[in-house]
Amino acid sequence: MRLYTHFRSSAAFRVRIALNLKGIAYEPVPVSFAKGEHRAPDFQAVNPQGLVPVLDDDGTLVTQSLVIVDYLDGRVPEPRLIPAARNQRARVLSFAHVIACDTHPLNNLRVLEYLRGELGVAEPAVRRWYGHWVGAAFAALETYVRQWSGGTYCCGDRVSLADVCLVPQVYNARRFGCDLTPYPELVRIADALADTEPFRRAAPEQQPDAV
Ligand SMILES: N[C@@H](CCC(=O)N[C@@H](CS)C(=O)NCC(=O)O)C(=O)O
């Protein structure tokens, strides 16, 4: 398998974690945002959205990180990251969607670039924007974890897509200087996982394109 990736992309970080948890060897294909490679025709042929990650499984191209994780669950079932049981599956997907659908798209690079460039928003206000949406998500997720988990992971005693989404979001929140003290459970879970080999190996600073 090949993974089109960028070291700082939190969506690619999710997929790197999933690949590592499942023990799937893959070849990273770095896409440089600094050089605008994501907007170049070569990469647009791979993903017309111009976004990473993209998984290339022997010619089958899969976009969208949550879809890629679902695809990987089909390809290498253990450990299963999206549970089969209806209740647990709903919890894991709800948790993951708060990050991947309701938060990350508001704070994505192209959105921040639009705020800075097209709308002329100054950097302190951009950071406020970022922190605002992270705070809205983390307040809800902290409650979810207290209600649903009580365990080692976001949704109980098995690692899941929820954890795969949480760790990169916490990593990025710190990079943007967000105050995480109101979310001790999320921080506890994310920090414990970030210290394990599959998560550590997926971290931005471990990637071949890290600068
Ligand atoms: N919903 C997509 C989001 C993908 C995405 O936004 N990727 C970002 C990096 S995290 C990207 O390629 N950004 C380039 C840009 O914003 O121009 C997913 O989950 O895969």
XYZ file of C-alpha atoms and ligand atoms in Angstrom:
231
model
C 0.000 0.000 0.000
C 1.033 3.613 -0.587
C -0.183 6.545 1.484
C -0.189 10.079 0.114
C 0.529 12.040 3.247
C 1.836 15.250 4.751
C 3.637 15.094 8.071
C 1.429 17.773 9.684
C -1.873 16.607 8.242
C -4.035 15.394 11.103
C -6.259 13.463 8.683
C -3.178 11.620 7.384
C -1.999 11.178 11.001
C -5.265 9.271 11.660
C -4.587 6.894 8.794
C -0.943 6.399 9.771
C -2.120 5.392 13.268
C -4.666 2.951 11.837
C -2.067 1.374 9.521
C 0.380 0.994 12.417
C -2.239 -0.459 14.779
C -3.065 -3.069 12.169
C 0.575 -3.756 11.425
C 0.189 -2.890 7.744
C 3.432 -1.955 6.022
C 3.047 0.971 3.633
C 5.086 3.332 1.548
C 4.571 6.993 2.454
C 4.292 9.363 -0.505
C 4.859 12.854 0.928
C 2.884 15.690 -0.666
C 4.476 19.070 0.028
C 2.002 21.818 0.898
C 4.871 24.335 0.982
C 5.649 23.569 -2.685
C 1.945 23.470 -3.591
C 2.187 19.839 -4.699
C -1.382 19.189 -3.497
C -2.644 21.626 -6.140
C -0.475 20.277 -8.962
C -2.090 18.267 -11.795
C -0.227 15.073 -10.833
C -1.799 14.998 -7.382
C -5.176 16.326 -8.577
C -5.300 13.208 -10.751
C -5.005 11.178 -7.544
C -7.491 13.291 -5.558
C -9.390 16.058 -7.385
C -10.035 17.658 -3.961
C -6.300 18.261 -3.573
C -6.356 16.887 -0.028
C -4.380 14.213 1.786
C -4.603 11.449 2.843
C -5.139 9.152 -0.112
C -4.560 5.415 0.200
C -3.422 3.570 -2.911
C -4.086 -0.126 -2.404
C -2.647 -1.716 -5.519
C -4.349 0.847 -7.749
C -7.522 1.287 -5.708
C -7.501 4.917 -4.581
C -9.367 5.670 -1.363
C -9.863 9.231 -0.097
C -11.302 10.586 3.185
C -9.559 9.420 6.346
C -12.622 7.866 8.009
C -13.453 5.975 4.826
C -9.849 4.787 4.621
C -10.040 3.457 8.198
C -13.293 1.666 7.333
C -11.597 0.239 4.212
C -8.653 -0.948 6.316
C -11.050 -2.617 8.770
C -12.350 -4.631 5.804
C -8.858 -5.409 4.550
C -7.182 -6.296 7.888
C -9.941 -6.803 10.474
C -7.828 -6.842 13.667
C -7.828 -4.718 15.653
C -11.223 -3.587 14.453
C -11.365 0.212 14.758
C -15.061 0.676 13.927
C -16.914 -1.834 16.105
C -19.543 -4.115 14.593
C -21.936 -4.028 17.575
C -24.613 -1.408 16.942
C -24.388 0.597 20.196
C -20.619 0.699 20.378
C -20.372 1.487 16.665
C -22.718 4.469 17.091
C -20.643 5.843 19.971
C -17.339 5.478 18.178
C -18.657 7.061 14.972
C -20.345 9.917 16.853
C -17.117 10.684 18.685
C -15.064 10.540 15.499
C -17.506 12.730 13.580
C -17.334 15.498 16.196
C -13.656 15.804 15.296
C -13.556 14.836 11.642
C -16.845 16.392 10.458
C -17.637 19.233 12.874
C -14.208 20.539 13.893
C -11.358 19.701 11.539
C -13.062 21.162 8.418
C -13.339 24.546 10.179
C -9.649 24.563 11.083
C -8.155 22.983 8.000
C -5.167 24.617 6.290
C -7.206 25.919 3.344
C -9.740 27.505 5.705
C -7.037 29.199 7.783
C -5.313 30.344 4.570
C -8.606 31.809 3.352
C -9.099 33.661 6.641
C -5.537 35.026 6.546
C -5.313 35.755 2.829
C -8.725 36.394 1.255
C -10.372 37.921 4.356
C -7.253 39.571 5.824
C -7.809 38.179 9.319
C -4.824 38.820 11.619
C -2.969 35.871 13.185
C -4.260 36.369 16.783
C -7.850 36.271 15.496
C -7.085 33.191 13.375
C -5.826 31.474 16.534
C -8.966 32.532 18.399
C -11.033 31.005 15.597
C -9.041 27.785 15.842
C -9.288 27.624 19.635
C -12.987 28.412 19.620
C -13.897 25.383 17.496
C -11.518 23.074 19.313
C -13.054 24.189 22.619
C -16.597 23.563 21.372
C -15.645 20.039 20.296
C -13.535 19.133 23.312
C -16.175 20.309 25.808
C -18.656 17.868 24.247
C -16.106 15.059 23.914
C -14.971 15.421 27.528
C -18.612 14.838 28.517
C -18.918 11.875 26.135
C -15.809 10.273 27.593
C -17.072 10.671 31.151
C -20.460 9.184 30.191
C -19.337 6.445 27.848
C -15.893 5.346 28.707
C -14.497 5.110 32.208
C -11.828 3.018 30.552
C -8.454 3.304 28.969
C -9.767 4.628 25.664
C -12.321 7.124 24.395
C -15.102 4.568 24.056
C -14.310 1.852 26.570
C -11.564 -0.710 26.818
C -10.720 -1.154 23.160
C -8.818 1.232 20.967
C -11.065 2.578 18.213
C -11.523 5.181 15.516
C -12.410 7.620 18.305
C -8.851 7.388 19.666
C -7.414 7.515 16.149
C -9.172 10.890 15.703
C -8.513 12.265 19.198
C -4.719 11.998 19.305
C -4.033 14.103 16.162
C -6.619 16.694 17.239
C -4.966 17.068 20.664
C -1.550 17.265 18.986
C -2.716 20.094 16.726
C -4.568 21.894 19.516
C -1.284 22.077 21.424
C 0.534 23.318 18.324
C -1.960 26.194 18.144
C -1.560 26.948 21.855
C -5.079 25.912 22.947
C -5.687 25.615 26.675
C -6.480 21.968 27.355
C -6.819 22.157 31.144
C -10.656 21.951 30.988
C -10.382 18.525 29.293
C -8.385 16.305 31.663
C -9.927 13.018 30.512
C -9.226 13.717 26.852
C -5.654 14.726 27.685
C -5.150 11.639 29.861
C -6.313 9.299 27.107
C -4.483 11.105 24.296
C -1.184 11.357 26.176
C -1.213 7.695 27.216
C -1.875 6.618 23.624
C 0.649 9.023 22.120
C 3.252 7.228 24.209
C 2.560 3.842 22.588
C 4.521 2.616 19.588
C 1.815 2.684 16.852
C 0.807 6.243 17.738
C 4.373 7.462 18.308
C 5.528 6.128 14.931
C 2.620 7.964 13.250
C 3.453 11.331 14.833
C 4.348 14.274 12.581
C 7.957 14.537 13.789
C 8.584 10.874 12.899
C 7.642 11.314 9.248
C 10.205 11.385 6.433
C 8.935 14.777 5.202
C 9.040 16.416 8.677
C 10.853 19.741 8.691
N -12.237 15.067 5.313
C -10.913 14.819 4.830
C -10.049 16.031 5.134
C -8.721 15.972 4.434
C -7.970 17.254 4.654
O -8.558 18.293 4.923
N -6.641 17.176 4.537
C -5.832 18.353 4.771
C -4.683 18.064 5.674
S -5.269 17.598 7.291
C -5.276 18.873 3.465
O -4.933 18.106 2.582
N -5.179 20.188 3.376
C -4.661 20.862 2.219
C -5.310 22.203 2.118
O -6.021 22.588 3.041
O -5.111 22.855 1.099
C -10.326 13.557 5.492
O -10.746 13.222 6.590
O -9.478 12.895 4.875
